[in-house]
Every structure is written in C-alpha cells, then in structure tokens.
Amino acid sequence: MTDLHFLSTTTTNGVLEREFTLGDDIHGMLWSPPAQTGPLVLLGHGGGRDAKALPMVGRAQRLVAEGFHAVAIDAPGHGERPRTALDDEQIAAMQEAMSTGVPVGPIVVPYNLHLAERAVPEWQATLDALERLPEIDGPFGYFGLNMGTAVGVPLTAGDPRIAAAVFGIFWYDGTLAEHARRIKVPVEFLLQWDDQHIPRDSGLALFDAFASTEKSLHANAGAHKEVPRFEVESMVRFFNRHLR
Amino acid sequence: MTDLHFLSTTTTNGVLEREFTLGDDIHGMLWSPPAQTGPLVLLGHGGGRDAKALPMVGRAQRLVAEGFHAVAIDAPGHGERPRTALDDEQIAAMQEAMSTGVPVGPIVVPYNLHLAERAVPEWQATLDALERLPEIDGPFGYFGLNMGTAVGVPLTAGDPRIAAAVFGIFWYDGTLAEHARRIKVPVEFLLQWDDQHIPRDSGLALFDAFASTEKSLHANAGAHKEVPRFEVESMVRFFNRHLR
C-alpha cells in the first residue's frame, strides 16, 4: 500500500492546504480545517481543469468552513499529467465540434467515460491512503459536474465508502446509466434548463436512472456554464444532511 | 377601501399571530416578528385546507424567525366559508375519482382555476390593506403548492407587488401557462418525480412556461404528498435572496 507524500503545506484563512502525490501518477490537493476531524468530500473536476482550479478551491474553502475535509486529484491527461495520443485526438475533436457548432456530446461522452476507467482506480487508491489519516473521520461524499460526473458515477456505484453524491451537467448514456442504477445513496443532481450542449431530455433521463430513494434534481434556467452560485450553498447543506 | 379587522392577537415563541377579517368574505392569519418591519410572504394553502392549517403555521413560524411577515387567507369554499353547489359537486367528483383510481387532474385543474378567479381579487384586497400597516415593508413573496399554485400563478402574473414566488405540484394547463408566460420574477418550482397524480411531463411543461430568467426546478424523488421537509429551508433561503 502506497503512502501519501506531502509536497507542501500552507494555511490561509483557516484552511490547511496540502499538495500531495501518491505513487507515480496521482497528484492532488487536500484542504482541511486545522486540528479538526471530520468527513471528507471528494471534488471531481471538469474537463480541461485540474485539482488546483479556482472553482475547486472555492468549493473546498466553503466545505472546510463547515468542518469538512475536501480532496481533489488531477484526472488522467489533466493538470501537469502527460497526454496520450488519444487525449490529443479527442481534445482536438471536441474543439473542432465546438467551433463548427456540431453536437459535442457524441465526442465528450465516450472520451470522458474512457478517462473515468483510468480515474476511478486512482480515486480509490487516494481514498485508501486518506482514510488512514487520523483527521479523516466519517463517511465520504462526492461532488463533480461535467466530467466530474462521468468519473463520479462509476466511482460511487462501486465504492461503498461514498455515502452521498452531487452530480450533473452531463448526458444520458447507457453505460453511465447502468452505473447510476446501482447507486442508492442520496443524490443531488444539477441540470441547466437551457443547456446548449446537453439536450434537456438527456439530462432528465440520467437523473431518472439513479436508484436512490432520496434524490433531488435542481434544474436552473441558464446555459451550460451558468450554474448559479447558490448551488454551492445547496451542496454544503446536502452534505451536512448526509455526512453527519 | 376596507380596513383589516383583527379578531385576536396572541404571541407564542416570539411569533405575533393575528387572526383577521376584511370585508364580508375574507378571513386570514397574519404572523409577524413583534416590533420588526420586514417583507411579507403570502402563503397560499392547498385544496381542502385553510389559513390555519398546520403546514401554513409551520412555514409562517420559519419565515417569522428570519424576520419576514407571513399571511394566509382562506380560499373560497375553504375553512369556515360557505360552499357553493359547484364546490360540493366538484369535491364529490374528486373524491369519486380518487377512490376509483381515475385521473384527478381533469377535475382538479378546472375547479382550482375557477377558485383562483374568485381568490385572486381577495388576495389583492388583502395586500391593499396589509401594505398600509407600518410594519409591512418591502416587496412581497408568494409561496403556494397544489391549489396554492393555481391561485398564485395568475395572482403573481397580475400583481407587480409580488417580487418572487415558489410554486409547484400542479398540472400543465393552457390557461395557467399563459399566466406563467407573463411572470418574469424569480421562481422556485417544486415537482415530485414519482407523483401518482401529476404526469412528470405535465409538471415539467408548467415549469418551462415561466418567463423568469432566474427559475429553479426542484424535483424530488417521492409521491404526490412526499415533498421533503428540507424544501421549507430552501424556500426561506430563496426569499432571503430575493426580498431583501
């Protein structure tokens, strides 16, 4: 079993921030309330971003203020991790589709599910290491939109340590829905009502697939990238309800 | 212009509760934080209930704790108000449909819209009287599910004093949707994902009709009457965002 290696430790505004590596491939950030044990929320980043992206840091700070620990790791091909030839090819295809107005779903969905196959074992190795830290105590939650949903749905379906999850802003897909049908923990699911990339019915069908008896869809007016800021507060309350 | 007539005044757990009448027909409850000015939230009750129903009192107490005033009035044919022959006939038809498993929507929708035609002018007269009270200060919000939506949608469409509204648990209907298309204030809309009475697409279509640039659908797993309790807290936060 591999141990976490902490590269740096800083404390800013009451948030202990530790950059870490695990084995050869995993690089991430761990945010903690100093000297406080508590549950851990996994933050899955979106495509093209990484563990240090500003939205991750903002969510982590809000979670730490509520006594949670939060962790993010770079997905394969993201951050400073090397890209494969397939990564380059898929990213170019996405950019091509975006610029010509062709639907991106048929490219994003299979590519993100491919990345998820590589990312899920990395998340599990990270959890194995983190749960040995004395300050991590209690169940885990998962938050991830966009690509963070493609990774988080199979992760949550297969890892009983995750007790509640926030997903959303992703397409229906048969394989993903099979994973969703195995998820019974509470789920909050975000959808943008006027998403220019994800057909409304596709998002609704993915929400419908979860087997959870407690699941809530939050569909907000606005385009793909216009998820309202108040959903961060909703996420915090959701984890307060389910991880305590 | 008619004045409010207060029948009784009691203060319990920091909530000033006043029962009032206005003219010959209107009977209601006004809940206030003692000696505090603030915005007012209108609470529209569901079918078969009235202004004193327990869910209304519970929501009013939560709102008062946040510094809001809250008001409810009995809909026509509800509470101690006399029923017309049409009221009796429609209520019997609904009970018949419920007991035989026939869809109730085709009975509930036109009957509730008929009640709304009678209820909207009563709400407006109530607002005319309440806005003259010195402690009522700021914009109005409206909360009402079920029949409370049938009444609140035309009321909000026609009364510019209402600056934010929570609706839901109701069917799509052409006339109601016409009113919804005139509503531009922020809307939070509740839908039960497994509603045994309201087809999912019908509720989604009603949400879609609102012209508001800020609107949020909260669709929760569960049957018609299983709206989760945490939606009360969401409603309070919604009004805190929009009535301050």
Short mmCIF file of N, CA, C and O in Angstrom, two decimals, chain A residues 193-194 200 204 207-208 212-222 228 230-231 233-234 237 241-242, chain B residues 193-194 200 204 207-208 212-222 228 230-231 233-234 237 241-242:
data_model
loop_
_atom_site.label_atom_id
_atom_site.label_comp_id
_atom_site.label_asym_id
_atom_site.label_seq_id
_atom_site.Cartn_x
_atom_site.Cartn_y
_atom_site.Cartn_z
N TRP A 193 -31.33 24.21 -17.56
CA TRP A 193 -32.57 24.08 -18.34
C TRP A 193 -32.39 24.52 -19.79
O TRP A 193 -33.11 24.05 -20.68
N ASP A 194 -31.44 25.43 -20.03
CA ASP A 194 -31.23 25.96 -21.38
C ASP A 194 -29.84 25.60 -21.89
O ASP A 194 -29.22 26.36 -22.64
N ARG A 200 -32.21 18.63 -22.99
CA ARG A 200 -32.92 18.57 -21.70
C ARG A 200 -33.32 17.14 -21.35
O ARG A 200 -33.12 16.68 -20.22
N LEU A 204 -32.42 14.80 -18.00
CA LEU A 204 -33.52 14.27 -17.18
C LEU A 204 -33.46 12.75 -17.11
O LEU A 204 -33.72 12.15 -16.06
N PHE A 207 -30.77 11.67 -14.63
CA PHE A 207 -31.29 11.82 -13.26
C PHE A 207 -32.25 10.67 -12.92
O PHE A 207 -32.20 10.10 -11.83
N ASP A 208 -33.10 10.35 -13.87
CA ASP A 208 -34.09 9.30 -13.63
C ASP A 208 -33.46 7.95 -13.33
O ASP A 208 -34.03 7.13 -12.62
N SER A 212 -31.57 5.81 -6.12
CA SER A 212 -31.69 6.44 -4.79
C SER A 212 -33.13 6.77 -4.44
O SER A 212 -33.85 7.35 -5.26
N THR A 213 -33.56 6.41 -3.22
CA THR A 213 -34.89 6.83 -2.79
C THR A 213 -34.90 8.30 -2.42
O THR A 213 -35.93 8.95 -2.47
N GLU A 214 -33.74 8.84 -2.03
CA GLU A 214 -33.66 10.29 -1.86
C GLU A 214 -32.79 10.87 -2.96
O GLU A 214 -31.56 10.73 -2.96
N LYS A 215 -33.45 11.48 -3.95
CA LYS A 215 -32.69 12.19 -4.98
C LYS A 215 -33.45 13.45 -5.35
O LYS A 215 -34.68 13.47 -5.37
N SER A 216 -32.68 14.52 -5.61
CA SER A 216 -33.26 15.82 -5.92
C SER A 216 -32.61 16.37 -7.18
O SER A 216 -31.39 16.44 -7.26
N LEU A 217 -33.45 16.74 -8.13
CA LEU A 217 -32.98 17.42 -9.33
C LEU A 217 -33.08 18.92 -9.11
O LEU A 217 -34.16 19.41 -8.74
N HIS A 218 -31.99 19.64 -9.33
CA HIS A 218 -32.04 21.10 -9.34
C HIS A 218 -31.78 21.55 -10.77
O HIS A 218 -30.65 21.50 -11.25
N ALA A 219 -32.86 21.93 -11.45
CA ALA A 219 -32.73 22.39 -12.84
C ALA A 219 -32.87 23.90 -12.84
O ALA A 219 -33.92 24.43 -12.45
N ASN A 220 -31.82 24.59 -13.24
CA ASN A 220 -31.82 26.05 -13.21
C ASN A 220 -31.86 26.63 -14.62
O ASN A 220 -31.19 26.12 -15.53
N ALA A 221 -32.62 27.73 -14.77
CA ALA A 221 -32.60 28.45 -16.03
C ALA A 221 -31.17 28.88 -16.33
O ALA A 221 -30.43 29.26 -15.43
N GLY A 222 -30.80 28.81 -17.62
CA GLY A 222 -29.47 29.28 -18.00
C GLY A 222 -28.74 28.26 -18.85
O GLY A 222 -29.17 27.11 -18.99
N PRO A 228 -25.93 28.42 -11.19
CA PRO A 228 -25.94 29.54 -10.23
C PRO A 228 -25.04 29.27 -9.02
O PRO A 228 -24.90 28.13 -8.57
N PHE A 230 -25.61 29.91 -6.00
CA PHE A 230 -26.26 29.43 -4.78
C PHE A 230 -26.28 27.91 -4.70
O PHE A 230 -26.58 27.35 -3.64
N GLU A 231 -25.97 27.22 -5.81
CA GLU A 231 -25.91 25.75 -5.73
C GLU A 231 -24.73 25.27 -4.89
O GLU A 231 -24.74 24.14 -4.40
N GLU A 233 -23.99 26.56 -1.99
CA GLU A 233 -24.59 26.51 -0.65
C GLU A 233 -25.50 25.29 -0.51
O GLU A 233 -25.56 24.65 0.54
N SER A 234 -26.22 24.98 -1.57
CA SER A 234 -27.10 23.80 -1.54
C SER A 234 -26.27 22.53 -1.35
O SER A 234 -26.64 21.63 -0.58
N ARG A 237 -25.22 22.23 2.26
CA ARG A 237 -26.33 21.76 3.11
C ARG A 237 -26.62 20.29 2.88
O ARG A 237 -26.93 19.54 3.81
N ARG A 241 -26.51 17.37 5.69
CA ARG A 241 -27.62 16.45 6.00
C ARG A 241 -27.17 14.99 6.00
O ARG A 241 -27.65 14.18 6.78
N HIS A 242 -26.24 14.64 5.11
CA HIS A 242 -25.99 13.22 4.87
C HIS A 242 -24.65 12.68 5.37
O HIS A 242 -24.47 11.46 5.40
N TRP B 193 -41.08 13.70 -8.39
CA TRP B 193 -40.64 12.89 -9.54
C TRP B 193 -41.52 11.65 -9.74
O TRP B 193 -41.66 11.15 -10.85
N ASP B 194 -42.10 11.16 -8.66
CA ASP B 194 -42.91 9.93 -8.72
C ASP B 194 -44.36 10.22 -8.37
O ASP B 194 -45.06 9.37 -7.79
N ARG B 200 -45.22 13.42 -15.03
CA ARG B 200 -43.96 14.14 -14.94
C ARG B 200 -43.85 15.22 -16.02
O ARG B 200 -43.45 16.36 -15.74
N LEU B 204 -43.22 19.35 -15.70
CA LEU B 204 -42.05 19.95 -16.36
C LEU B 204 -42.49 21.03 -17.35
O LEU B 204 -41.85 22.08 -17.47
N PHE B 207 -43.36 24.23 -15.44
CA PHE B 207 -42.12 24.93 -15.08
C PHE B 207 -41.53 25.65 -16.29
O PHE B 207 -41.09 26.80 -16.21
N ASP B 208 -41.53 24.96 -17.42
CA ASP B 208 -40.94 25.53 -18.63
C ASP B 208 -41.62 26.83 -19.05
O ASP B 208 -41.01 27.69 -19.67
N SER B 212 -39.37 33.76 -16.40
CA SER B 212 -38.32 34.23 -15.48
C SER B 212 -36.93 33.82 -15.97
O SER B 212 -36.72 32.66 -16.32
N THR B 213 -36.00 34.78 -15.95
CA THR B 213 -34.62 34.41 -16.28
C THR B 213 -33.97 33.68 -15.11
O THR B 213 -33.05 32.91 -15.31
N GLU B 214 -34.45 33.92 -13.89
CA GLU B 214 -34.00 33.10 -12.77
C GLU B 214 -35.13 32.21 -12.33
O GLU B 214 -36.10 32.66 -11.70
N LYS B 215 -35.05 30.93 -12.68
CA LYS B 215 -36.03 29.96 -12.18
C LYS B 215 -35.32 28.65 -11.93
O LYS B 215 -34.40 28.28 -12.65
N SER B 216 -35.74 27.98 -10.86
CA SER B 216 -35.12 26.73 -10.43
C SER B 216 -36.19 25.69 -10.19
O SER B 216 -37.13 25.93 -9.43
N LEU B 217 -36.03 24.55 -10.83
CA LEU B 217 -36.90 23.40 -10.59
C LEU B 217 -36.26 22.52 -9.53
O LEU B 217 -35.10 22.14 -9.67
N HIS B 218 -37.00 22.21 -8.47
CA HIS B 218 -36.55 21.21 -7.51
C HIS B 218 -37.47 20.00 -7.65
O HIS B 218 -38.62 20.03 -7.21
N ALA B 219 -36.96 18.97 -8.30
CA ALA B 219 -37.74 17.74 -8.49
C ALA B 219 -37.20 16.69 -7.54
O ALA B 219 -36.03 16.32 -7.63
N ASN B 220 -38.02 16.26 -6.61
CA ASN B 220 -37.59 15.31 -5.60
C ASN B 220 -38.24 13.95 -5.79
O ASN B 220 -39.43 13.86 -6.13
N ALA B 221 -37.45 12.89 -5.57
CA ALA B 221 -37.99 11.54 -5.59
C ALA B 221 -39.12 11.45 -4.58
O ALA B 221 -39.04 12.04 -3.49
N GLY B 222 -40.18 10.73 -4.93
CA GLY B 222 -41.27 10.54 -3.99
C GLY B 222 -42.62 10.84 -4.61
O GLY B 222 -42.71 11.42 -5.70
N PRO B 228 -40.15 16.82 0.37
CA PRO B 228 -39.25 16.73 1.53
C PRO B 228 -39.28 17.99 2.39
O PRO B 228 -39.45 19.09 1.89
N PHE B 230 -36.87 19.48 3.77
CA PHE B 230 -35.79 20.46 3.56
C PHE B 230 -36.16 21.51 2.53
O PHE B 230 -35.49 22.53 2.41
N GLU B 231 -37.26 21.31 1.78
CA GLU B 231 -37.69 22.35 0.84
C GLU B 231 -38.22 23.60 1.57
O GLU B 231 -38.25 24.67 0.98
N GLU B 233 -36.68 24.93 4.09
CA GLU B 233 -35.45 25.72 4.27
C GLU B 233 -35.02 26.36 2.95
O GLU B 233 -34.55 27.49 2.92
N SER B 234 -35.21 25.63 1.86
CA SER B 234 -34.86 26.18 0.55
C SER B 234 -35.72 27.40 0.24
O SER B 234 -35.23 28.42 -0.27
N ARG B 237 -34.48 30.41 2.16
CA ARG B 237 -33.27 30.98 1.54
C ARG B 237 -33.60 31.72 0.25
O ARG B 237 -33.03 32.76 -0.06
N ARG B 241 -32.85 35.61 -0.51
CA ARG B 241 -32.09 36.12 -1.67
C ARG B 241 -32.85 37.22 -2.39
O ARG B 241 -32.26 38.16 -2.91
N HIS B 242 -34.18 37.11 -2.45
CA HIS B 242 -34.92 37.97 -3.38
C HIS B 242 -35.78 39.05 -2.76
O HIS B 242 -36.23 39.95 -3.47
#
